[in-house]
Coordinates of C-alpha atoms and ligand atoms in Angstrom, one line a residue:
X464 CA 211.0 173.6 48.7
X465 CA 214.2 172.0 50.1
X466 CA 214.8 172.7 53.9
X467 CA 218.1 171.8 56.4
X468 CA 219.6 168.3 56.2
X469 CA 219.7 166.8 60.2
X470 CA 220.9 163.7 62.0
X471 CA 218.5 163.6 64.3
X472 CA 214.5 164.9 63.3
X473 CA 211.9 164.5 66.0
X474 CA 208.6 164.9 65.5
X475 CA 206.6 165.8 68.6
X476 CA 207.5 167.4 71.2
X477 CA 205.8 165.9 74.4
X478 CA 208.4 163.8 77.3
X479 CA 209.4 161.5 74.6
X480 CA 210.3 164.1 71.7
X481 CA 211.4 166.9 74.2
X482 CA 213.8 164.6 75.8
X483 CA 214.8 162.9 72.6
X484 CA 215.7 166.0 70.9
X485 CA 217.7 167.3 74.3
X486 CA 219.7 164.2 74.3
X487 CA 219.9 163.8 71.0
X488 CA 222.2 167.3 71.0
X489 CA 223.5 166.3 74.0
X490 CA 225.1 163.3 72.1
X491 CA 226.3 166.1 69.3
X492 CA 223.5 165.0 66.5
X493 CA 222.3 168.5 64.3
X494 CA 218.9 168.2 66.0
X495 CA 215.4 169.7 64.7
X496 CA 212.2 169.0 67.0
X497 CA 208.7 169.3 64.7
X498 CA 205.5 170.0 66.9
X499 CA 202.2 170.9 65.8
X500 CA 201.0 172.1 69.1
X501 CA 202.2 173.3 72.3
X502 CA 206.0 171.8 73.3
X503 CA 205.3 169.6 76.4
X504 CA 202.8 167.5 75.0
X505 CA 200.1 165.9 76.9
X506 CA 201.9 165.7 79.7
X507 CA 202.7 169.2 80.5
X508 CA 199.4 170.9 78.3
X509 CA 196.4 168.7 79.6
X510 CA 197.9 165.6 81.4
X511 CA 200.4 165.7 84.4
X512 CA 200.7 168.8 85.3
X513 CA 197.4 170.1 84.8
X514 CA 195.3 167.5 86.3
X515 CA 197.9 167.7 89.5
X516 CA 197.5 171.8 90.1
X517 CA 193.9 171.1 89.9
X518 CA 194.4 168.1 92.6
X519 CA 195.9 170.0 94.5
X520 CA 193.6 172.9 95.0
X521 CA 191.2 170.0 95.8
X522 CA 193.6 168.5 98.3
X523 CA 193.7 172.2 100.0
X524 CA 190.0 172.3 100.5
X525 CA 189.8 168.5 102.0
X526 CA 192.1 169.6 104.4
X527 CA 190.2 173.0 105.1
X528 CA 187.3 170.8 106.1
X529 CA 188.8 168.5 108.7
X530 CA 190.8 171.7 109.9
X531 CA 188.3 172.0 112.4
X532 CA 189.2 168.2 113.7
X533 CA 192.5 169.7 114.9
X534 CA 191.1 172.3 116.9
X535 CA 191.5 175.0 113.7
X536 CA 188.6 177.8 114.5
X537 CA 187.6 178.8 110.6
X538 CA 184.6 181.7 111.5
X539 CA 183.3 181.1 108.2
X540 CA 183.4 177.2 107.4
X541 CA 181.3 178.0 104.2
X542 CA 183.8 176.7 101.3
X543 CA 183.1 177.7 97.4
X544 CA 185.2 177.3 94.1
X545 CA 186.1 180.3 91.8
X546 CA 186.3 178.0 89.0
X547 CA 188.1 181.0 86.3
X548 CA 190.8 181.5 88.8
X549 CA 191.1 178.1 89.4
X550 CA 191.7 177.7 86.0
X551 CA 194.0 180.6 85.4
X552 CA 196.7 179.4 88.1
X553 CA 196.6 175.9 86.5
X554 CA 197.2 178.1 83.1
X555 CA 200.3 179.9 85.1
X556 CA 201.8 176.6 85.9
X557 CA 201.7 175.3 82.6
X558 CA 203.0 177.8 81.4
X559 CA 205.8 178.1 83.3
X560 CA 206.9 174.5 82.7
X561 CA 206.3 174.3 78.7
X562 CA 208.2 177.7 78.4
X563 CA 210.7 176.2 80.3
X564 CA 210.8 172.9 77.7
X565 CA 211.5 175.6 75.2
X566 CA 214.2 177.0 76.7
X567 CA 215.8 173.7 77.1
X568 CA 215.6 173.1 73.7
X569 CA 216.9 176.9 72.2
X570 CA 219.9 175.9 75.3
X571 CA 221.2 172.9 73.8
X572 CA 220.9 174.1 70.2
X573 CA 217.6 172.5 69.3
X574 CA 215.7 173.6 66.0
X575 CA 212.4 174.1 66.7
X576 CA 210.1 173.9 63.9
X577 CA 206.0 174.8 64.2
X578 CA 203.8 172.3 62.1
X579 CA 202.9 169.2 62.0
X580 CA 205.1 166.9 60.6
X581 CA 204.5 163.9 58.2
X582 CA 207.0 161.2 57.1
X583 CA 207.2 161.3 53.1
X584 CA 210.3 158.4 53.4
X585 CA 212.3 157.3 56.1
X586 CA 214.9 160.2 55.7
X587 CA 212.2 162.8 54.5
X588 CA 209.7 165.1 56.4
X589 CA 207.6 167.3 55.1
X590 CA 205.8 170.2 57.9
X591 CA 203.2 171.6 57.3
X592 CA 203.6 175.1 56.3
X593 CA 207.5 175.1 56.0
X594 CA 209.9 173.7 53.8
X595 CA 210.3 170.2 53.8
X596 CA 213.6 168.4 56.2
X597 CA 215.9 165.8 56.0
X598 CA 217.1 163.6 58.6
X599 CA 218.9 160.4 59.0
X600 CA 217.5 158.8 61.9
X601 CA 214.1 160.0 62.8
X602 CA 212.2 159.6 66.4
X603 CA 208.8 159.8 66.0
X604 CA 207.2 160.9 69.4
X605 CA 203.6 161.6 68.2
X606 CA 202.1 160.7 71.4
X607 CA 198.5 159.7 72.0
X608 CA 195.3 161.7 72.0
X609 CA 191.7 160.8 73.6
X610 CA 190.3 157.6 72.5
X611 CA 186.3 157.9 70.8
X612 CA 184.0 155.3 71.4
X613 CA 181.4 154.8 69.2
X614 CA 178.5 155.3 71.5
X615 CA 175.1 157.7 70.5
X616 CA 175.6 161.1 72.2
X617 CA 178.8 161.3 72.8
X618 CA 178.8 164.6 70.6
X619 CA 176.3 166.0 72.9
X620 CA 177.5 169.6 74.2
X621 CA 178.3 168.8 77.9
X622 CA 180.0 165.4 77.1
X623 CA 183.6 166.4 78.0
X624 CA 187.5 164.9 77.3
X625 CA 190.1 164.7 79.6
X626 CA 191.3 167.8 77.5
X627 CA 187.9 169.8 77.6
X628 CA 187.0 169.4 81.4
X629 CA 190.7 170.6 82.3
X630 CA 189.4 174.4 80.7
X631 CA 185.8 174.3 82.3
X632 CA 184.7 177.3 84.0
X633 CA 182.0 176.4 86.4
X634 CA 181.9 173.5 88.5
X635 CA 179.2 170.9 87.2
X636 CA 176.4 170.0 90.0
X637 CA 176.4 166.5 89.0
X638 CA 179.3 164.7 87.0
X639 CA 178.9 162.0 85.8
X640 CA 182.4 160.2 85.0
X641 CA 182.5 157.3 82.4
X642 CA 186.1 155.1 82.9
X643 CA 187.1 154.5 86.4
X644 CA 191.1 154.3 85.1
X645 CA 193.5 157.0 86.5
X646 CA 192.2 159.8 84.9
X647 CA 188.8 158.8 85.7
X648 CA 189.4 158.7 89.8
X649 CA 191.8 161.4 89.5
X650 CA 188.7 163.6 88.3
X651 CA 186.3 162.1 90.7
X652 CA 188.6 163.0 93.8
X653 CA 189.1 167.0 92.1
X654 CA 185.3 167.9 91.4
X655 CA 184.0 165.9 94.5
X656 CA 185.7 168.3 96.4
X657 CA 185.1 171.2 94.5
X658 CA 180.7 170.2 95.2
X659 CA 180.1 168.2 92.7
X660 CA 178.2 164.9 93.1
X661 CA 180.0 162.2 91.4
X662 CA 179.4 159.0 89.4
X663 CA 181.7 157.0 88.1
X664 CA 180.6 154.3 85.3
X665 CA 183.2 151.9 84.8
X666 CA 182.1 148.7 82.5
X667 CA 185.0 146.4 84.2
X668 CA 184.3 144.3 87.5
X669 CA 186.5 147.3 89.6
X670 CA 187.4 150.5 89.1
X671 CA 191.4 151.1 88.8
X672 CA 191.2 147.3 87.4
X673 CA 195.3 147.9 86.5
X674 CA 196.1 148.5 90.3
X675 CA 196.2 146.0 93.2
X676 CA 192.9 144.9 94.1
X677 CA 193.6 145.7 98.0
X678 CA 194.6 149.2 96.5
X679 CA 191.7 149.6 94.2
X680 CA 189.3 148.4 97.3
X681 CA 190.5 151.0 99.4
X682 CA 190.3 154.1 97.0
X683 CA 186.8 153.0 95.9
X684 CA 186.0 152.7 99.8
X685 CA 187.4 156.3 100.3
X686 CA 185.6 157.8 97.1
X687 CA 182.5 156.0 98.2
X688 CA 183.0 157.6 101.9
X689 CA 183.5 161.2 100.4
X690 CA 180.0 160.6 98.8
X691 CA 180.7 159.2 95.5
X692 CA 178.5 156.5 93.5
X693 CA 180.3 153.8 91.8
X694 CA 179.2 151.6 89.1
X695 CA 181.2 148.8 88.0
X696 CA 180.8 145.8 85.8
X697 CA 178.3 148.1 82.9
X698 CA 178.5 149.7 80.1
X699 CA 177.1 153.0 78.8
X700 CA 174.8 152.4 76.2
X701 CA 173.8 155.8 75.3
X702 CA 173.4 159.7 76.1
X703 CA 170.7 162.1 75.4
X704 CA 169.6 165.4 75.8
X705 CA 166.6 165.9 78.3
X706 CA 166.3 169.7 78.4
X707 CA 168.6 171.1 80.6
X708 CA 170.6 168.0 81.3
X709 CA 172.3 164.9 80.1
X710 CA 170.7 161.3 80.6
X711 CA 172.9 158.4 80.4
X712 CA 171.4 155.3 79.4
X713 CA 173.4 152.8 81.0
X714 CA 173.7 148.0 79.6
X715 CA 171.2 147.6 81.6
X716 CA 168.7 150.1 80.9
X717 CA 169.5 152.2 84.5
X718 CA 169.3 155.7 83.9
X719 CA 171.5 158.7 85.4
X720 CA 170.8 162.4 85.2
X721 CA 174.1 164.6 85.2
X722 CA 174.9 168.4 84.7
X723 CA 178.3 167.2 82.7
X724 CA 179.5 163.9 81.2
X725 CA 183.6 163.1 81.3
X726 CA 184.3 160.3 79.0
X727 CA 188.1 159.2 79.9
X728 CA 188.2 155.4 78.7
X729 CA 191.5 155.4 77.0
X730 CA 194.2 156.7 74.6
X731 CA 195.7 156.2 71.4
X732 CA 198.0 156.6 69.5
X733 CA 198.8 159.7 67.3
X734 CA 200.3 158.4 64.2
X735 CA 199.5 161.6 62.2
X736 CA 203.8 161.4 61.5
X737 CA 203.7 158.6 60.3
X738 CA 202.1 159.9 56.9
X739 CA 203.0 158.0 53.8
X740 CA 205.5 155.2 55.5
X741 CA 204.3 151.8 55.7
X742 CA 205.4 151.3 59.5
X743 CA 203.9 148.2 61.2
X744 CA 201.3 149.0 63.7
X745 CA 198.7 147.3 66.2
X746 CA 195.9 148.4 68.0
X747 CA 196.4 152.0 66.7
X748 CA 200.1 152.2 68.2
X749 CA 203.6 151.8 66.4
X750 CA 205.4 148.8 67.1
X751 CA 208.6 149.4 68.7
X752 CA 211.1 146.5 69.7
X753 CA 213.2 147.3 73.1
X754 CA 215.5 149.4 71.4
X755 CA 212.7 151.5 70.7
X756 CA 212.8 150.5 66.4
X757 CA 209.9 150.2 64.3
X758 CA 209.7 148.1 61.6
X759 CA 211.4 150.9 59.3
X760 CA 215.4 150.9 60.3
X761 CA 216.4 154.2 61.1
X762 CA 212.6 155.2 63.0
X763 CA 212.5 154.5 66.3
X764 CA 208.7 155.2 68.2
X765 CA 209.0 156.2 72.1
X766 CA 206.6 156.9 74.3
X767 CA 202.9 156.9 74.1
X768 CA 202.9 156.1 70.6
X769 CA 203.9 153.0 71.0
X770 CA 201.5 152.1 73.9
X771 CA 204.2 149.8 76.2
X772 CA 203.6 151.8 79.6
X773 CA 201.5 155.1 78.8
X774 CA 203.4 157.5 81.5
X775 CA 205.6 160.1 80.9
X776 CA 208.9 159.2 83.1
X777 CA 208.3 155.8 81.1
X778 CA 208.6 158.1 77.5
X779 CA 211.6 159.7 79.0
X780 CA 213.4 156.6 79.3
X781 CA 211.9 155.1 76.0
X782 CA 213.3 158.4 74.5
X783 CA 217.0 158.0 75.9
X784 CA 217.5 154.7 74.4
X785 CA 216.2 155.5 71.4
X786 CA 218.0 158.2 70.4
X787 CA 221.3 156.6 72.2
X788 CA 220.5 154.0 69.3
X789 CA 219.7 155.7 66.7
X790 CA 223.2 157.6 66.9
X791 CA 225.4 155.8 68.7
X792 CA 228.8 155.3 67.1
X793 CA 229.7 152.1 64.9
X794 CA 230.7 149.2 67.7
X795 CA 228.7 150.5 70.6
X796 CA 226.8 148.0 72.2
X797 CA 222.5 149.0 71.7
X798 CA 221.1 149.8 74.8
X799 CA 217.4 148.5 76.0
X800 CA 214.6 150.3 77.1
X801 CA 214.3 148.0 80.5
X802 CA 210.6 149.1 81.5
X803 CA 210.1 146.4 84.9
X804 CA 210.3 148.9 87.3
X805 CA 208.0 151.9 86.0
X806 CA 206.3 153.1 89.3
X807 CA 202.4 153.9 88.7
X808 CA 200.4 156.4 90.4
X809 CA 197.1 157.8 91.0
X810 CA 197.2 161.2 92.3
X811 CA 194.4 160.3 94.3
X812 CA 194.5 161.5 98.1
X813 CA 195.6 159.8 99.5
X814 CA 197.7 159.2 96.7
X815 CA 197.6 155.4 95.2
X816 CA 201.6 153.9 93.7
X817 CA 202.7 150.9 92.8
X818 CA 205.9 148.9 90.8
X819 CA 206.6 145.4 89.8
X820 CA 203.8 143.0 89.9
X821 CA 200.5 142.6 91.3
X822 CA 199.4 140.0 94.0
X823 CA 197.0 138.5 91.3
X824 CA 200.0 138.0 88.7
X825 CA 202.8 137.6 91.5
X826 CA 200.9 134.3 93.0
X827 CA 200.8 133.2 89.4
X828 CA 204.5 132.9 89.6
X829 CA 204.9 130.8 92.8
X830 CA 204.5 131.4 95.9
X831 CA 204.6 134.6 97.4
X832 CA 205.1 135.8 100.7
X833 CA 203.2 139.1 101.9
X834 CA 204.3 141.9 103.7
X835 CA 201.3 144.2 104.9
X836 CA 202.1 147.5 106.9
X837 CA 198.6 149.5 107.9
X838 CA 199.3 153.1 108.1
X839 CA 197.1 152.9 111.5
X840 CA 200.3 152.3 113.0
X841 CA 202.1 154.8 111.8
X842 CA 203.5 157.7 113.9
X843 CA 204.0 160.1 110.7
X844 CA 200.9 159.2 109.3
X845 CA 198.4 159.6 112.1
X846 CA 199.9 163.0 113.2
X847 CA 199.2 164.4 109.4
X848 CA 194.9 162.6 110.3
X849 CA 196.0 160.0 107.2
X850 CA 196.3 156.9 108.6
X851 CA 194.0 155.4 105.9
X852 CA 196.1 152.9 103.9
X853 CA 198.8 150.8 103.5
X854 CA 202.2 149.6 102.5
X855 CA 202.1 146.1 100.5
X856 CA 204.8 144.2 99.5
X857 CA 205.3 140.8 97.6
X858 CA 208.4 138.9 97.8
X859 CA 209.3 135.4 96.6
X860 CA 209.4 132.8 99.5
X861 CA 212.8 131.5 98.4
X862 CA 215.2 133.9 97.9
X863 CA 212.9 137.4 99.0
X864 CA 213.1 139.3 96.1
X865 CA 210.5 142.1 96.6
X866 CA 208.0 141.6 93.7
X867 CA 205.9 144.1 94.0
X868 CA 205.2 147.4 96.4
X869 CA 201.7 149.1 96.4
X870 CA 201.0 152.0 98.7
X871 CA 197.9 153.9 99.7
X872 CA 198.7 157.4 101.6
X873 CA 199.9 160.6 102.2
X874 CA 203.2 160.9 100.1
X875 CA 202.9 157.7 98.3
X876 CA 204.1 159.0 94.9
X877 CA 207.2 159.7 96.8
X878 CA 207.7 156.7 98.4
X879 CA 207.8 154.5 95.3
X880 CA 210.2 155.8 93.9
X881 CA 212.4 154.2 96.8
X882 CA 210.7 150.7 96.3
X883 CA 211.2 150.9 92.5
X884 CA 215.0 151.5 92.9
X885 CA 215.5 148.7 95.8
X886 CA 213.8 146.4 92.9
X887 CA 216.2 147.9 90.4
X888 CA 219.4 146.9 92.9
X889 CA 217.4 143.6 93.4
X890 CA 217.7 144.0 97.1
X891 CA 215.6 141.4 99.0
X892 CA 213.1 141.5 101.7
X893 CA 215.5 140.7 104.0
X894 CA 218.1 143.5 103.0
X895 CA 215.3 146.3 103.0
X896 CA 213.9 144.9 106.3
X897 CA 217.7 145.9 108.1
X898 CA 218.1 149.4 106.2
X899 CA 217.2 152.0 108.9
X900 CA 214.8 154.4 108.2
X901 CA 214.0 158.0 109.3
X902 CA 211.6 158.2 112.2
X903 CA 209.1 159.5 112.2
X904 CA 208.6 159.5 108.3
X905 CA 205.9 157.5 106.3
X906 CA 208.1 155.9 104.3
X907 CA 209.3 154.2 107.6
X908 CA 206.3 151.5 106.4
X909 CA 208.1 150.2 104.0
X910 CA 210.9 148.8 106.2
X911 CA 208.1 147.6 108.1
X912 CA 206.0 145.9 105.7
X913 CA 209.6 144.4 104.3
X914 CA 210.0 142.8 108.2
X915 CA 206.2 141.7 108.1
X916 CA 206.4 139.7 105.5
X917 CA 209.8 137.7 107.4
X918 CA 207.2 137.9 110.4
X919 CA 209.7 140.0 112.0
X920 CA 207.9 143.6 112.5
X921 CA 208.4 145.6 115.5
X922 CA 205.7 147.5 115.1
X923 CA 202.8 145.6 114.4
X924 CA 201.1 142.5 116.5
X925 CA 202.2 139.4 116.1
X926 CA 199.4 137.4 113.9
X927 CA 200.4 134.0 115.4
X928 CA 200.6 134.3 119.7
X929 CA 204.7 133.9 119.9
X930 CA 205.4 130.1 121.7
Ligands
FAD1980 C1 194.6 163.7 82.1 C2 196.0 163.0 82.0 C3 196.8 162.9 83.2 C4 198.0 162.3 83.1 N1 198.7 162.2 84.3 C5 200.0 161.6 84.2 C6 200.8 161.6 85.4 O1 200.4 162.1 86.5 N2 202.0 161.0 85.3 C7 202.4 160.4 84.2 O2 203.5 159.8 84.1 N3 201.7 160.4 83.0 C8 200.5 161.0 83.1 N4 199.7 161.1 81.9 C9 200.3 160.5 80.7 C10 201.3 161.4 80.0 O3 200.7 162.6 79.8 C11 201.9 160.7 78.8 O4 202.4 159.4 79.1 C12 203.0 161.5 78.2 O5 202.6 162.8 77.9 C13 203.5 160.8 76.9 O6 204.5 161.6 76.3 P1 204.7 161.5 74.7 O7 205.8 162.5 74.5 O8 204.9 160.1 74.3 O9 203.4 162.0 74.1 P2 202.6 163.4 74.2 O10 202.8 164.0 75.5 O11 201.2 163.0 73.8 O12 203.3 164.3 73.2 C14 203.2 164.1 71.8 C15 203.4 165.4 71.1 O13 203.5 165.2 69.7 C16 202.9 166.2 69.0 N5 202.5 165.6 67.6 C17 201.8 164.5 67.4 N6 201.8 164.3 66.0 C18 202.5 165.3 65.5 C19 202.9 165.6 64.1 N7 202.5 164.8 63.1 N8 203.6 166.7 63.9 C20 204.1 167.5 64.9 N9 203.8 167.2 66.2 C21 203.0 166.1 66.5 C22 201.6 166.5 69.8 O14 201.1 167.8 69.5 C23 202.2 166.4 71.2 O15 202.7 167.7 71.6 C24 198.5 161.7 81.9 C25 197.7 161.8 80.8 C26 196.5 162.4 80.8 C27 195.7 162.5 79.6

């Protein structure tokens, strides 16, 4: 069964495919978007979105229980979770937003096909359950899906995914939380304030080991404060069923008890599109150059599935310049997915962000000078009781370009999306240090922390007497 000839077939339809297919219309290519699942992907179904209404709600009661610190009277401080309609709202939100990808695609004249797709040749799809489609540049945006370890138990009931915990409906008296990556402290922060007690097993020396270490030291220090164990530098070995509950059977022969396990230790790659195509992979991603091109001409791999930076505003702009390639007219110059300035965050709270490089890898590079801006002294920040953190910044000693920013607290998400695009402009230390800021706002500190490391702040002490 022969289906529609396009110029353009993605397959998935997650940030990368969603926006590959819009702008692939957008650029006036016959477009058809093949997803298996849900449009919105990971991001929008059991990532992003998801984990952030649920962080949220958890944010709400933190700040319900130092309400009384600023003279709030709550008659009844006794807080509890309704776990289903916590649920259901996150449901509404998600909702909302994938329905809204849908309609994006039906606006801009994208065909949206239900299957799953599978690459027969490079100009070939076959999907499941319709007839098979033609295409002459394909963008295959697959995604990832939750890594499996090989470890005894993991099959238990009560040994949860990312995916799983996102639908649970009761909130587990003790979690234990294996992977102490984003997902792994965004979790902790959500169900430590929803009453559970929380464990987090990570086998490398820190937890958040991709982050800063100053920034990692201080969530850990904040998790730890809000009653959290930590475990760092072990591995699980092992979980078993003891009657009611889980035990986990840690390297070194420690054992923990837990009501629910989360395993969140990594993604991979979904490369069920890739079917029978011999496309070069590694590690179970697809190897994309920086125009986005597998080893197949004419297939180009953004986002997740090709494992370069695993965010989503990442896949958007991996899925821009691949679809910009893949039909841009004879002549036009091929444009480069440039990925140096992808900000990171954990939606912790306060929330954790950083860009460019950390002091570990900066110092490897030369010398570095360091700009460090405690939120203690900041008016914004102590007025909202979240004067815990920091602005960081690296910058060369030479000419002070800014290297790196990381940033612990209240609105730090925000925030680094200003340092990424100063590093994008490459405008120095010195240049940020003179642009005037808001007052009072928190993103105020990173002017400051720019003048700190010229040893020029206002607002801090001096850390050599002057004279
Ligand atoms: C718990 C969690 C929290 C996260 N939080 C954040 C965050 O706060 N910020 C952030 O930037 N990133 C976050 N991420 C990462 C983010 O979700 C991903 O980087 C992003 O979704 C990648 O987009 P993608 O389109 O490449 O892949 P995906 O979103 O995985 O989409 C791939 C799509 O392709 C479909 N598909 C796969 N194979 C086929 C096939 N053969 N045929 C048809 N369809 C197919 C899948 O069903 C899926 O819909 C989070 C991830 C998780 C798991």
């Amino acid at each position: 069964m022969s289906g529609t000839e396009y110029d353009v077939v993605v397959i998935g339809g997650g940030p990368a495919g969603y926006a590959a297919g819009i702008k692939a219309a957008q650029l006036g290519a016959k477009t058809a978007l093949v997803e298996k699942d849900e449009v919105g992907g990971t991001c929008l179904n059991r990532g992003c979105i998801p984990t952030k209404a649920l962080l949220k709600t958890a944010e709400v009661i933190h700040e319900i229980a130092g309400a009384s610190k600023r003279g709030i009277k709550i008659a009844n401080p006794e807080v509890s979770v309704d776990m289903p309609r916590v649920i259901k709202e996150k449901n509404k939100v998600v909702k909302t937003l994938t329905g809204g990808v849908a309609s994006l695609l039906a606006a801009n004249g994208v065909d949206l096909i239900k299957g799953e797709g599978r690459l027969l040749t490079p100009n070939r799809i076959a999907v499941s359950g319709q007839p098979e489609i033609g295409a002459k540049k394909v963008i295959l945006a697959g995604g990832s899906q939750v890594a499996r370890l090989p470890i005894p138990g993991l099959e238990l009931p009560g040994v949860l995914s990312s995916t799983e915990i996102l639908d649970i409906q009761e909130v587990p008296p003790r979690l234990v939380i294996i992977g102490g990556g984003v997902i792994g402290v965004e979790m902790a922060m959500i169900f430590q304030s929803f009453g559970s007690k929380v464990s987090i097993v990570e086998a490398a020396p820190r937890i958040m080991p991709f982050m800063d270490a100053d920034v990692a030291a201080l969530v850990r220090q904040i998790l730890k404060s809000r009653g959290a164990e930590i475990i760092t530098g072990l591995g699980l070995s092992k979980i078993e069923k003891k009657g009611a509950e889980l035990s986990l059977v840690l390297e070194n022969g420690a054992v923990l008890a837990a009501d629910k396990v989360l395993v969140s230790i990594g993604r991979t790659g979904d490369l069920s599109a890739v079917g029978d195509l011999q496309i070069k992979t590694e590690k179970g991603k697809i190897v994309a150059d920086d125009y986005m091109e597998t080893s197949v001409p004419g297939v180009f791999a953004p986002g997740d599935v090709n494992g370069k930076k695993m965010l989503a505003h990442a896949a958007f702009k991996m899925a821009e310049v691949a679809v910009f390639n893949a039909v841009r007219g004879a002549g036009a110059a091929k444009q480069k997915a440039d990925l140096r300035f992808v900000p990171s965050v954990v939606y912790s709270f306060p929330e954790a962000a950083a860009v460019g490089l950390t002091q570990e890898e900066a110092e490897k590079e030369g010398p570095v000078a360091l700009g460090m801006f405690p939120l203690s002294y900041n008016g914004k920040a102590l007025t909202a009781d979240s004067a815990e953190g920091f602005v960081k910044i690296l910058a060369d000693t030479r000419y002070g370009k800014i290297l790196g920013v990381h940033i612990v607290g209240p609105g730090a998400a925000e925030i680094i999306n200003e340092a990424a695009a100063l590093m994008a402009m490459e405008i120095t230390v010195h240049e940020l240090a003179d642009i005037i800021h808001g007052h009072p706002t928190v993103s105020e500190a990173l002017m400051e922390a720019a003048a700190d490391s010229l040893g020029r702040c206002i607002h801090i002490p001096p850390k050599k007497k002057p004279g």
